[in-house]
Short mmCIF file of C-alpha atoms in Angstrom, two decimals:
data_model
loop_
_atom_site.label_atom_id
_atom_site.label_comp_id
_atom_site.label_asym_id
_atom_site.label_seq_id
_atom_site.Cartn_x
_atom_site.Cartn_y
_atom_site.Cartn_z
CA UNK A 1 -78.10 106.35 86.20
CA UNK A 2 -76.76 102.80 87.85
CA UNK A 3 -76.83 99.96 86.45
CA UNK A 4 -75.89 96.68 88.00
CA UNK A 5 -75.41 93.10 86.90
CA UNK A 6 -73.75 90.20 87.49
CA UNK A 7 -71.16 88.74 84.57
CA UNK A 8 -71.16 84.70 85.40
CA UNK A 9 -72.79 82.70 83.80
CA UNK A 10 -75.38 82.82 81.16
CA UNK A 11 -79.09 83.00 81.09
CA UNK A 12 -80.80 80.07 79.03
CA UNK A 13 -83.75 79.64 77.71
CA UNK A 14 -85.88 78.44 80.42
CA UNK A 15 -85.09 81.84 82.14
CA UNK A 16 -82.79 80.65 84.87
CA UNK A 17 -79.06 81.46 85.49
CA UNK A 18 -77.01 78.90 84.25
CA UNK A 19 -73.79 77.93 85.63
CA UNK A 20 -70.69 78.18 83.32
CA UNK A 21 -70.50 74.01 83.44
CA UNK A 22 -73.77 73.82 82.41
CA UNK A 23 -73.09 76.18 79.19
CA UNK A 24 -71.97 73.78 76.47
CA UNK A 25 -70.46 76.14 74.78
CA UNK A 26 -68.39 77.69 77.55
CA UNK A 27 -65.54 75.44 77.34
CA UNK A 28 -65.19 75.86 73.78
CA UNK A 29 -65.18 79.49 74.64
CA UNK A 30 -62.64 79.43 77.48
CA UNK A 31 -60.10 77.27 75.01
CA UNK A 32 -60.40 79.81 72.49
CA UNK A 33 -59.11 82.62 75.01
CA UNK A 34 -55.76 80.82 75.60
CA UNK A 35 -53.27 83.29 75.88
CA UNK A 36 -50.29 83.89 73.21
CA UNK A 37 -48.06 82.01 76.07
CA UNK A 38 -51.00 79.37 76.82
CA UNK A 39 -51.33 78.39 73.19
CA UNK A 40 -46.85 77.85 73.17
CA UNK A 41 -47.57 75.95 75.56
CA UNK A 42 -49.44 73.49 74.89
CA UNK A 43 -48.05 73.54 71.32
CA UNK A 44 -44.70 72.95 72.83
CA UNK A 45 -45.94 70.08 74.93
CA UNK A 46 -47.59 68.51 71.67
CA UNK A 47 -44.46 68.83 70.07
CA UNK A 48 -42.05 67.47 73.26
CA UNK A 49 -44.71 64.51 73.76
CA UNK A 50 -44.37 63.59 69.33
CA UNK A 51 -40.75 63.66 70.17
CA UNK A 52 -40.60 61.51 73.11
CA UNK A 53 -42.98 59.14 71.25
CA UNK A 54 -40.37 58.76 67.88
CA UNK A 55 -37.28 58.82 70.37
CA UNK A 56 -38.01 56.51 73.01
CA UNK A 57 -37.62 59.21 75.90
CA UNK A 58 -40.14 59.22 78.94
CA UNK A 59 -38.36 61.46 80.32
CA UNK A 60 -38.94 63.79 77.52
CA UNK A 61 -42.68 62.87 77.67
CA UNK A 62 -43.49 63.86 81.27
CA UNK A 63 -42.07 67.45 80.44
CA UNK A 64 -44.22 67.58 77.34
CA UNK A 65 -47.49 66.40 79.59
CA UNK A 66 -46.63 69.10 81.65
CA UNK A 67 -46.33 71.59 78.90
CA UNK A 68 -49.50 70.56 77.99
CA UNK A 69 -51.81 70.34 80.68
CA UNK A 70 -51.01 73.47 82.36
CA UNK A 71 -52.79 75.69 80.01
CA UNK A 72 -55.39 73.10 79.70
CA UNK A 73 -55.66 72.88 84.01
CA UNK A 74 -55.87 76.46 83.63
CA UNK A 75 -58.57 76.93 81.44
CA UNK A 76 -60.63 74.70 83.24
CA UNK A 77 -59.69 76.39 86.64
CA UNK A 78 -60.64 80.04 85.07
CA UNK A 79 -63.78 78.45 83.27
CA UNK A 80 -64.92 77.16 86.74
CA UNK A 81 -64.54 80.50 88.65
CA UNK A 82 -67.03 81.63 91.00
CA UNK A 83 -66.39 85.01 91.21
CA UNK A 84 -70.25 87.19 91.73
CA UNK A 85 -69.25 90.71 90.79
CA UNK A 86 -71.96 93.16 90.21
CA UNK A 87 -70.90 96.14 88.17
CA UNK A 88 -72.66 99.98 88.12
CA UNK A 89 -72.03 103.21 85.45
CA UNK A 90 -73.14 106.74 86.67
CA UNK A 91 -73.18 109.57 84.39
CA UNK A 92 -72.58 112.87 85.71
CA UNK A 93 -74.55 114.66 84.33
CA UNK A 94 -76.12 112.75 81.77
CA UNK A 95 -77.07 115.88 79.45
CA UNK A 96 -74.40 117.75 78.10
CA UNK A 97 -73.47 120.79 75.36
CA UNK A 98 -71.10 120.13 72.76
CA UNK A 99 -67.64 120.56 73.88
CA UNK A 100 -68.20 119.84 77.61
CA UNK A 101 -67.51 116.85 79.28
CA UNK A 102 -69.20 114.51 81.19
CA UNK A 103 -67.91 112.00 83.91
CA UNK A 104 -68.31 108.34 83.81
CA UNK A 105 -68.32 106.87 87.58
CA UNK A 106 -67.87 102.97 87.39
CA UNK A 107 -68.42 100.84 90.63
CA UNK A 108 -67.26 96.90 91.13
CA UNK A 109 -68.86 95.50 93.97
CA UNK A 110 -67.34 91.89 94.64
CA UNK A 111 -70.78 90.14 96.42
CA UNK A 112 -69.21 86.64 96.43
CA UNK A 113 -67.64 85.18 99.42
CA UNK A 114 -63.97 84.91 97.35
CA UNK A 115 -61.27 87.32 96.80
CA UNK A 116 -60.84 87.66 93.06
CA UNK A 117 -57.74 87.94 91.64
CA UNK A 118 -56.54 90.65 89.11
CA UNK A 119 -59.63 92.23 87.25
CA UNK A 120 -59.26 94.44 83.35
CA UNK A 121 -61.81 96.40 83.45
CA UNK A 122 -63.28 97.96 80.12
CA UNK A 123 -65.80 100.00 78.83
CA UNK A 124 -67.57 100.26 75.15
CA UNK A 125 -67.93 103.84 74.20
CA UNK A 126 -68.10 105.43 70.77
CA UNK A 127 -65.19 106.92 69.12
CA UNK A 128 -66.31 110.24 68.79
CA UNK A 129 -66.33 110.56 72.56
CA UNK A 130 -62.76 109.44 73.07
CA UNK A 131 -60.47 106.31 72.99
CA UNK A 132 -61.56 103.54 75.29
CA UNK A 133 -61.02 103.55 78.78
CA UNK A 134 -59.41 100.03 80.49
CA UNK A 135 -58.36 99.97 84.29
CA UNK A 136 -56.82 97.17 86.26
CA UNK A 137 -58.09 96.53 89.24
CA UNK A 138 -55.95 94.95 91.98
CA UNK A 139 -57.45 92.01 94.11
CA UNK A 140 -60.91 92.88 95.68
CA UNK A 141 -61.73 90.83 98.82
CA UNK A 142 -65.04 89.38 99.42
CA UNK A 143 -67.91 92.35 99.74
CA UNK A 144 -65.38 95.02 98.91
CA UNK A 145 -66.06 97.70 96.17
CA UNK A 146 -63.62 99.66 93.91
CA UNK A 147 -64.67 102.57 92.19
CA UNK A 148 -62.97 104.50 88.92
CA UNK A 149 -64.14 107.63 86.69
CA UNK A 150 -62.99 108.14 83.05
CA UNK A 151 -64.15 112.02 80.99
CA UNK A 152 -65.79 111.92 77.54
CA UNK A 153 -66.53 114.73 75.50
CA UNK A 154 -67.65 115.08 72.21
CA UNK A 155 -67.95 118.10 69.32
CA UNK A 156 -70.54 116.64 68.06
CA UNK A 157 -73.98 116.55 69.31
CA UNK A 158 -75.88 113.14 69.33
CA UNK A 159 -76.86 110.28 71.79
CA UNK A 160 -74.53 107.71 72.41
CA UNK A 161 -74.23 104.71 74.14
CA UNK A 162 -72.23 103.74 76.94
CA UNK A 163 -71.33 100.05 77.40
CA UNK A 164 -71.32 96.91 77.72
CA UNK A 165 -68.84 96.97 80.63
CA UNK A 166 -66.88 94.12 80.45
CA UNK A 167 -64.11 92.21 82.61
CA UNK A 168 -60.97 90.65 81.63
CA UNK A 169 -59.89 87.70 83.79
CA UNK A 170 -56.93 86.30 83.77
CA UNK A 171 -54.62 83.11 85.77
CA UNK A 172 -52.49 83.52 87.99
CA UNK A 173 -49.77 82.29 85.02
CA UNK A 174 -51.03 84.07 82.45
CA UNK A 175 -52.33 81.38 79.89
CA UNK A 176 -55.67 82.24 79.45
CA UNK A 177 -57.52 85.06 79.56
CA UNK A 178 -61.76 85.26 79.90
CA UNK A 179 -64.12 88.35 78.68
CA UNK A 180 -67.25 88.44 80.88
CA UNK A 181 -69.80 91.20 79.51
CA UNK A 182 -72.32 93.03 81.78
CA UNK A 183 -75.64 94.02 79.99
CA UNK A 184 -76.25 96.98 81.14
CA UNK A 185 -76.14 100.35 78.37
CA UNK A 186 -75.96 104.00 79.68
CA UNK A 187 -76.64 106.50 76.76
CA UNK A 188 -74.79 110.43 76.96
CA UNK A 189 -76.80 113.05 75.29
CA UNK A 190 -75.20 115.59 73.58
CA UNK A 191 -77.45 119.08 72.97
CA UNK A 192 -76.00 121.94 71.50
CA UNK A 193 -73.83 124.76 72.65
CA UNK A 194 -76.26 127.68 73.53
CA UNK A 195 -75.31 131.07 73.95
CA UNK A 196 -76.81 133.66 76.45
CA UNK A 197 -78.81 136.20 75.18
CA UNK A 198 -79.27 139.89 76.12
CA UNK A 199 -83.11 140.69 77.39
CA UNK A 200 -84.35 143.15 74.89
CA UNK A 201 -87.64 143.64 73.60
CA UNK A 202 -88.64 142.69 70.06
CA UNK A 203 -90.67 144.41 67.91
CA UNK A 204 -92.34 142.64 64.36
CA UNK A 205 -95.41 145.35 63.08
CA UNK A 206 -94.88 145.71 58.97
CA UNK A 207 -93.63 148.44 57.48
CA UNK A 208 -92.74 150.41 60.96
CA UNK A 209 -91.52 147.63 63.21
CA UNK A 210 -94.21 148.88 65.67
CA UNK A 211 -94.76 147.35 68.71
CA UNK A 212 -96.71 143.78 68.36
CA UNK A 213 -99.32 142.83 69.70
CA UNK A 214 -98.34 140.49 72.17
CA UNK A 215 -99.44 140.28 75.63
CA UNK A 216 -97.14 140.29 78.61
CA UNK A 217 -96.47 137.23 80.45
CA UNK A 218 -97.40 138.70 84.38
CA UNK A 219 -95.31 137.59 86.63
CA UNK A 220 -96.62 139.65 89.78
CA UNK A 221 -99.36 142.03 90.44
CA UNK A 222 -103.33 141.98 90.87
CA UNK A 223 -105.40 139.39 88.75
CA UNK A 224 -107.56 140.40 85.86
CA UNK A 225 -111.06 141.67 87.33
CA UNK A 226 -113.24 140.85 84.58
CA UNK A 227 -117.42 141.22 85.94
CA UNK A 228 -119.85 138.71 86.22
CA UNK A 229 -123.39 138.19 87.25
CA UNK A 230 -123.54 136.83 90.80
CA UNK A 231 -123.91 133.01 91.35
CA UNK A 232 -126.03 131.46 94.21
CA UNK A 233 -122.99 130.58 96.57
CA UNK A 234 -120.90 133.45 95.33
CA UNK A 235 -118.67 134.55 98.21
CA UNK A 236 -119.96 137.86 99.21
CA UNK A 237 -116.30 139.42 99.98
CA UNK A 238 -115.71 139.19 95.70
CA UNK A 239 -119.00 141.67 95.08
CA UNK A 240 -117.79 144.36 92.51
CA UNK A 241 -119.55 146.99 93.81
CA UNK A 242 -118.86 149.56 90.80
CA UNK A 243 -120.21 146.76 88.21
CA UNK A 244 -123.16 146.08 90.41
CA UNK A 245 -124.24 149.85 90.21
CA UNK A 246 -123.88 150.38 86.59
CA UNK A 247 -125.44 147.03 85.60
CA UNK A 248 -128.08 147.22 88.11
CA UNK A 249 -127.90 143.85 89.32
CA UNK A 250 -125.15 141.95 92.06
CA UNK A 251 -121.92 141.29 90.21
CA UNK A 252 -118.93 139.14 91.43
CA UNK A 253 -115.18 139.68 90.37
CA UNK A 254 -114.33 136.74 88.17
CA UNK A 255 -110.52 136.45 88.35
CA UNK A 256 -108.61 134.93 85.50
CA UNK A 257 -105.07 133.78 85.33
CA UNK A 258 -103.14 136.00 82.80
CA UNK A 259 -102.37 134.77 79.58
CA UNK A 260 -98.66 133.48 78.95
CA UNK A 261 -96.75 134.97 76.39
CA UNK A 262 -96.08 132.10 73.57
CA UNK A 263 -93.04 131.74 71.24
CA UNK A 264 -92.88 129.69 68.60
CA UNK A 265 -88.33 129.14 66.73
CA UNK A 266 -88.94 127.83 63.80
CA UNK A 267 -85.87 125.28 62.26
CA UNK A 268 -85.39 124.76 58.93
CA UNK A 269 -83.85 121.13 58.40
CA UNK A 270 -84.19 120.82 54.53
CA UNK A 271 -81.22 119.00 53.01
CA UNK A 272 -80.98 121.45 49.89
CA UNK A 273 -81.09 124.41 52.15
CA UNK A 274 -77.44 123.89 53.17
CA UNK A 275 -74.30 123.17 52.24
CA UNK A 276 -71.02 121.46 54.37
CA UNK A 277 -70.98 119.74 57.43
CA UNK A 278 -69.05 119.45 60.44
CA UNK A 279 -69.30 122.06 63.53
CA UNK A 280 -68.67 124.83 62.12
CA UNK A 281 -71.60 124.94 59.20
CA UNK A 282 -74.55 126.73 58.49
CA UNK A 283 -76.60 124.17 59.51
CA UNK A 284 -74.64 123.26 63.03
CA UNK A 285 -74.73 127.34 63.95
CA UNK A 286 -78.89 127.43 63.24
CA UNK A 287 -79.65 124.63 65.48
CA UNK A 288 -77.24 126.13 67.78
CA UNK A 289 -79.30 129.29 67.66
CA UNK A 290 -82.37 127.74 67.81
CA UNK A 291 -81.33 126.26 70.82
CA UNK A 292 -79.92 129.38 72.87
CA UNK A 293 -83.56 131.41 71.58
CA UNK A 294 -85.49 128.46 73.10
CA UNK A 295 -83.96 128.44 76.74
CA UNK A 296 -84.06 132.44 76.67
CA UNK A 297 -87.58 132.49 76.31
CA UNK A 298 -88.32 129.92 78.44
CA UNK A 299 -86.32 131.93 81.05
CA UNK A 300 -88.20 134.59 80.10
CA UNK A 301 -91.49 132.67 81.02
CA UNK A 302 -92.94 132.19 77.55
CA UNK A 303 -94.38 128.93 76.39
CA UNK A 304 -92.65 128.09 74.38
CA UNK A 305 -92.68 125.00 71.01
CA UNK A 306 -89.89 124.18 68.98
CA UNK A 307 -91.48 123.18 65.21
CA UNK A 308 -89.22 122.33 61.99
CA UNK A 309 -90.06 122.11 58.45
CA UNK A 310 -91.32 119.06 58.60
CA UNK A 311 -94.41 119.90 61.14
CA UNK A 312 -93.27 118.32 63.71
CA UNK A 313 -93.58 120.08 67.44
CA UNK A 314 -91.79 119.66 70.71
CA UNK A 315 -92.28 119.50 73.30
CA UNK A 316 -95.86 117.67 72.00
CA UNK A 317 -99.30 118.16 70.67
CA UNK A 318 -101.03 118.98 73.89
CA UNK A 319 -102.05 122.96 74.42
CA UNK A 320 -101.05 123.39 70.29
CA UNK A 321 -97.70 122.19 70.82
CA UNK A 322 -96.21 124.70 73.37
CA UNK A 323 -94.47 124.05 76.52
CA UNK A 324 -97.05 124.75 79.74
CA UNK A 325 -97.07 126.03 82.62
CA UNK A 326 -93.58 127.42 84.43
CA UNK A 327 -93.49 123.85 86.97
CA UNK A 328 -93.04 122.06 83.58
CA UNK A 329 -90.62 124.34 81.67
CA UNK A 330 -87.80 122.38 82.73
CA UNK A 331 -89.15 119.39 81.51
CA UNK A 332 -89.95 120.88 78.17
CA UNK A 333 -87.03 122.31 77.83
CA UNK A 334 -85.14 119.02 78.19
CA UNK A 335 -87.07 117.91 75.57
CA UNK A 336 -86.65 120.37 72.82
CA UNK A 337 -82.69 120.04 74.30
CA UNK A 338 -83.30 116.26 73.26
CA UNK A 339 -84.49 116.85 69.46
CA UNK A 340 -81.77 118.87 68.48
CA UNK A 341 -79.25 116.47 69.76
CA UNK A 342 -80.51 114.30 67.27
CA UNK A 343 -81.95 116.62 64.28
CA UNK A 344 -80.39 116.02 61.32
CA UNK A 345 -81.37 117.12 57.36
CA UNK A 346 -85.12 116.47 56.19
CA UNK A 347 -85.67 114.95 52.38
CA UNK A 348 -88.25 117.84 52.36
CA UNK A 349 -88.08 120.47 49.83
CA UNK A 350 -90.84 123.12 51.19
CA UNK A 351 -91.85 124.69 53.98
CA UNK A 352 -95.45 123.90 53.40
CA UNK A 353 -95.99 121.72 56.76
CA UNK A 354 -94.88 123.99 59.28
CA UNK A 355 -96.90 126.57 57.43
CA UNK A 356 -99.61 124.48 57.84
CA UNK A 357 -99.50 124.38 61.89
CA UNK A 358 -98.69 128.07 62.18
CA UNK A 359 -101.57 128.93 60.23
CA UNK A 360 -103.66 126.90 62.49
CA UNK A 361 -102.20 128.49 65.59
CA UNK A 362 -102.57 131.59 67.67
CA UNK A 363 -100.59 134.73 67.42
CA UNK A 364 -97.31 134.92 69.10
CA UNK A 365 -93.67 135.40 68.72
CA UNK A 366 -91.85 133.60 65.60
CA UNK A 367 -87.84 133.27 65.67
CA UNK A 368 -86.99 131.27 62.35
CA UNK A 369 -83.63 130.04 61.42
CA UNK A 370 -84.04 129.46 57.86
CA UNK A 371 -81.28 128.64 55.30
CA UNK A 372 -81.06 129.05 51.37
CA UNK A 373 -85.21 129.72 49.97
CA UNK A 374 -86.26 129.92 46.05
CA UNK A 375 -88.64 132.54 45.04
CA UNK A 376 -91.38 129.84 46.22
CA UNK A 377 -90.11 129.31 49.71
CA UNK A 378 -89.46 132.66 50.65
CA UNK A 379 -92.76 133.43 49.69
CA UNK A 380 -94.23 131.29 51.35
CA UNK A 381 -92.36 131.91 54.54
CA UNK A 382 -93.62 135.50 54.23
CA UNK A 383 -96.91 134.17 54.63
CA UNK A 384 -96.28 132.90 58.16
CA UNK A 385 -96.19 135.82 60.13
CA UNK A 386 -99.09 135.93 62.21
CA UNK A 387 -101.33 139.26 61.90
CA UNK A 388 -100.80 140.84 65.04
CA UNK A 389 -97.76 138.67 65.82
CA UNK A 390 -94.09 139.44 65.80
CA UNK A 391 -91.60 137.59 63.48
CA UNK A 392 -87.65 137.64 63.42
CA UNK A 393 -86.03 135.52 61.13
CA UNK A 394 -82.30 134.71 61.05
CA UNK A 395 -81.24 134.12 57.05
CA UNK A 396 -78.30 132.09 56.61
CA UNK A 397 -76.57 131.64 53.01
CA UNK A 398 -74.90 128.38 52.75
CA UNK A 399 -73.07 129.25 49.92
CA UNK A 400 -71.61 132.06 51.70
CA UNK A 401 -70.89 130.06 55.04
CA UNK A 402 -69.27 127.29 52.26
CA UNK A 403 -66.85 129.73 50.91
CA UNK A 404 -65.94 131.43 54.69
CA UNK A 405 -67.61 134.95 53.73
CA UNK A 406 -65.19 134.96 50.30
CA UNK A 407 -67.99 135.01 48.43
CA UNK A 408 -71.35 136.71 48.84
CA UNK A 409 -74.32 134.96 48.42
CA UNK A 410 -77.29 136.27 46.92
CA UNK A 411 -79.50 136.80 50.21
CA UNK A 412 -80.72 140.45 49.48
CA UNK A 413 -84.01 139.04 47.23
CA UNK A 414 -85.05 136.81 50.48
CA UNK A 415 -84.46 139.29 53.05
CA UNK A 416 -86.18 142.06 50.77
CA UNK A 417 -89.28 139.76 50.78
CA UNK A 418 -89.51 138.60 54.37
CA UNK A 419 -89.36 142.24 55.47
CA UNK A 420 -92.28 143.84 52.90
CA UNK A 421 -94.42 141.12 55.17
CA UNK A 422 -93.58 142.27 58.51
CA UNK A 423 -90.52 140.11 59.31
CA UNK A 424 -87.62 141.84 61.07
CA UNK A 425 -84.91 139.98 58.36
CA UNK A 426 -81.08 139.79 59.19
CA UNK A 427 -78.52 137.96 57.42
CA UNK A 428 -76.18 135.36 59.42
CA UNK A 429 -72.23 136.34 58.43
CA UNK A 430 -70.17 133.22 59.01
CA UNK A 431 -68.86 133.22 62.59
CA UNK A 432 -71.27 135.36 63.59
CA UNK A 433 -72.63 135.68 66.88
CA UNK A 434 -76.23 135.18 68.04
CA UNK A 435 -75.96 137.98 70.66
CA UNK A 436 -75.49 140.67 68.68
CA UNK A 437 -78.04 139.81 66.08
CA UNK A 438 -80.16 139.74 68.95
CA UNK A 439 -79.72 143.20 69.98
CA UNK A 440 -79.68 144.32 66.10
CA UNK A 441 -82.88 142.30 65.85
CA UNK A 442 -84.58 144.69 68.84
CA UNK A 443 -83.51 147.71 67.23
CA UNK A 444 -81.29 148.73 70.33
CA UNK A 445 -77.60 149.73 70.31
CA UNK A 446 -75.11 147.37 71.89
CA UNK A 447 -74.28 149.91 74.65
CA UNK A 448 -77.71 150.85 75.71
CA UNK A 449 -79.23 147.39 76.05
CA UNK A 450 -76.72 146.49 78.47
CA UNK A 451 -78.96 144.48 81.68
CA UNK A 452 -81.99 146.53 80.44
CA UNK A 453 -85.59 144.99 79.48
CA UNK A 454 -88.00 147.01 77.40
CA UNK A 455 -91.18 146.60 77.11
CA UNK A 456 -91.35 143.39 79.63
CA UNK A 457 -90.52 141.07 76.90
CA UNK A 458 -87.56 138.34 75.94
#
C-alpha cells in the first residue's frame, strides 16, 4: 500500500502547513543537529575569538568569526531549505508466513522546482524483522524520482509496523545534519507457516469410526428436486409431472441450493495448557496446524469458522460464525490468517465458552488442537462432539514437547476419554508432522491415499 507525504515543515494548530521560519522551535532544533565537526567549529571559533580578545590580535579574531559563523550560516541555510519531497512504501505482498520474506519498495519523488543535494534515507522497522535499512541517495533533480527495495522476514508471526520514513539532510560541508520524518506507517502481517494436506476423507461415528453424517458440499450436478404445490405464476416448464399424479393436484419442482459442508478447528489458547515458547513449541506447532486445517477445508469448499477457548469466532457472528459462500472464502480466510498472527495465551482455565457456542451450533466437522486437559477439561471436551457430527482432535503434551520427546507425558487418560465419545484422538510427538496425522486421522495408509479423495470430503 503507498503512502505519500511531504517532510517540510510542520502542521500547527490552526491546521495549515507551516513554514520551517514560522516554527519557533525549528531553529532550536536545527542548532541541536550540528554535526561533531559543526560543533569544533564553532567551539574553536569561541575559543580563537577569547584569545584574540586577551591578546590584542584582530587578526586572530577574524579567523575565529569565521570559525564561528560557518556552522551557524549553515544551520540557517539547511533550516531554510525548500526542498518538497514526497515519499511512498509498498509492501509486496503485505501478508506473509513465518519464515518468508516480504519486499519493501520505497519511492522519493522530488516535486519541488530545486535539485536537492545528498539525501539518507531511513526506515523504522522492528527488530525482529531485521536491522534497519539506510540508503543514500545521490542528488535528485527537480520532478525526478528514485526508487530502492530492502527484504524483511521474520520467525515470528505478528503485525508490525513499518515506518516513519525519515530523511537525513545534510550541507554541503558537513556541519549540520537535519532529520525530517514522513507520517506515514505500513504494517507487515505475519500468519503462520501452513502445511499442505493430503485429501482424505474423515470419519468420527463412536465406537466404529463409521461414516458421519455429514452432507457433501456439491460442487456440480442437478439441483435438489424437492415437490411443491403449484403457485399462480408458476412457470409451467418446472411441472413435476410424477408428483402431480401421486398427489393428485399440479406440483412444481422447487429447486434448492445444496447445503455446504461446515467445519468448525477448534484452538485451545489457555496459558496453563502449555509450556515453552519460541517457534518450535507446543503452542507455535497447534496454531500452525490450525492454520494449514483451515485453508484445506476452505479449498475443499467447506464453510468454514475458526473458534478458541475463549468463544470467540472468525471470521464473525453472521451465518453462526462460519465463513459463506465460495466468492467470500478468500476474504474469510484472510481473516482467520489475521487472528492467528496475533493469538497469543488466554488467562482462561476451561473450555466452557467454546463449549457453549458448539452446543448452540449445527452438526459438522470439529478439528481441535487442544493441549494439556485435567480430568474436568477433557471431559468436558468429550462433550463437544456433535451427535451425528465428526470430531478429530490433535492432543499435544507440553510436558513432553518441553523435554524434546525425553520424557513421556501422561496423554493416554485424555486420549482414552475423547475416543469412548466418538472423537478420533491422536497424540502430537514433538516435530511431528501434520500430514501424516492427517492420513492416520482418516484411517488410510500413507501409500494408498496418495492424490485420492474418499468419500467427497476434505
Amino acid at each position: 500500500m503507498a503512502t505519500s507525504a511531504a517532510p517540510e515543515g510542520r502542521r500547527g494548530d490552526d491546521g495549515r502547513d507551516r513554514r520551517p521560519g514560522e516554527d519557533p522551535t525549528g531553529l532550536r532544533a536545527a542548532l541541536s543537529g550540528l554535526t561533531t565537526r559543526g560543533r569544533s567549529f564553532l567551539a574553536a571559533g569561541v575559543a580563537a575569538g577569547i584569545c584574540a580578545y586577551v591578546l590584542g590580535q584582530g587578526d586572530l579574531l577574524r579567523v575565529g568569526l569565521l570559525l564561528a559563523v560557518l556552522p551557524l550560516i549553515c544551520v540557517v541555510v539547511l533550516h531554510r531549505t525548500r526542498y518538497r519531497v514526497a515519499g511512498s512504501r509498498r509492501l509486496s505482498p503485505q501478508r506473509v508466513p513465518v519464515g518468508s520474506e516480504a519486499r519493501v519498495h520505497l519511492r522519493m519523488d522530488n516535486v519541488s522546482k530545486l535539485p536537492t543535494g545528498l539525501l539518507m534515507l531511513q526506515d523504522h522497522v522492528p527488530y525482529m524483522l531485521g536491522p534497519r535499512p539506510r540508503f543514500v541517495l545521490d542528488r535528485v533533480e527537480a520532478g525526478g524520482r528514485r526508487e530502492v527495495s530492502y527484504r524483511v522476514r521474520s520467525d515470528l508471526r505478528g503485525r508490525f509496523p513499518l515506518g516513519p520514513l525519515q530523511l537525513r539532510l545534510n550541507d554541503p560541508f558537513g556541519m549540520c545534519e537535519l532529520t525530517r520524518s514522513f507520517s506515514a506507517y505500513d504494517t507487515l502481517t505475519v500468519v503462520p507457516r501452513t502445511e499442505a494436506l493430503p485429501a482424505v476423507k474423515l470419519s468420527g461415528e463412536a465406537a466404529g469410526y463409521g461414516d458421519g453424517s455429514l452432507r457433501s458440499l456439491a460442487l456440480a450436478g442437478d439441483d435438489d428436486i424437492i415437490p411443491r404445490a403449484y403457485r399462480h405464476g408458476d412457470d409451467l416448464r418446472r411441472v413435476h409431472w410424477r408428483s402431480t399424479a401421486r398427489y393428485g393436484e399440479l406440483m412444481v419442482r422447487r429447486e434448492e441450493q445444496p447445503q455446504r459442508a461446515r467445519c468448525t478447528v477448534l484452538l485451545d489458547t489457555r496459558a496453563i495448557a502449555y509450556q515453552g515458547a519460541g517457534p518450535d513449541s507446543a503452542f507455535e506447532w497447534a496454531v500452525s496446524g490450525a492454520a494449514s486445517v483451515l485453508v484445506h477445508m476452505l479449498e475443499r469448499g467447506f464453510s468454514v469458522r475458526l473458534l478458541t477457548d475463549t468463544g470467540t469466532a472468525v471470521p464473525g457472528e453472521g451465518a453462526e460464525g462460519f465463513a459463506g459462500t465460495s466468492q467470500d472464502s478468500a476474504e474469510a480466510a484472510g481473516l482467520m490468517m489475521d487472528a492467528l498472527a496475533v493469538v497469543d495465551h488466554s488467562d482462561g482455565a476451561g473450555l466452557s465458552r467454546a463449549y457453549d457456542v458448539l452446543r448452540g451450533g449445527s452438526e459438522g466437522l470439529l478439528v481441535a488442537f487442544v493441549g494439556d486437559l485435567d480430568e474436568e477439561q477433557a471431559a468436558l471436551a468429550a462433550r463437544m462432539r456433535q451427535r451425528g457430527g465428526a470430531a478429530v482432535a490433535f492432543v499435544l503434551d507440553s510436558g513432553t514437547w518441553l523435554t524434546g520427546g525425553a520424557v513421556a507425558g501422561a496423554v493416554d487418560e485424555r486420549l482414552r476419554r475423547l475416543r469412548e465419545a466418538g472423537w478420533t484422538a491422536l497424540p502430537v510427538a514433538p516435530g511431528a508432522r501434520l500430514a501424516e496425522l492427517w492420513r492416520q486421522a482418516s484411517g488410510v495408509r500413507a501409500e494408498s491415499a496418495q492424490g485420492d479423495t474418499y468419500g467427497g470430503w476434505a
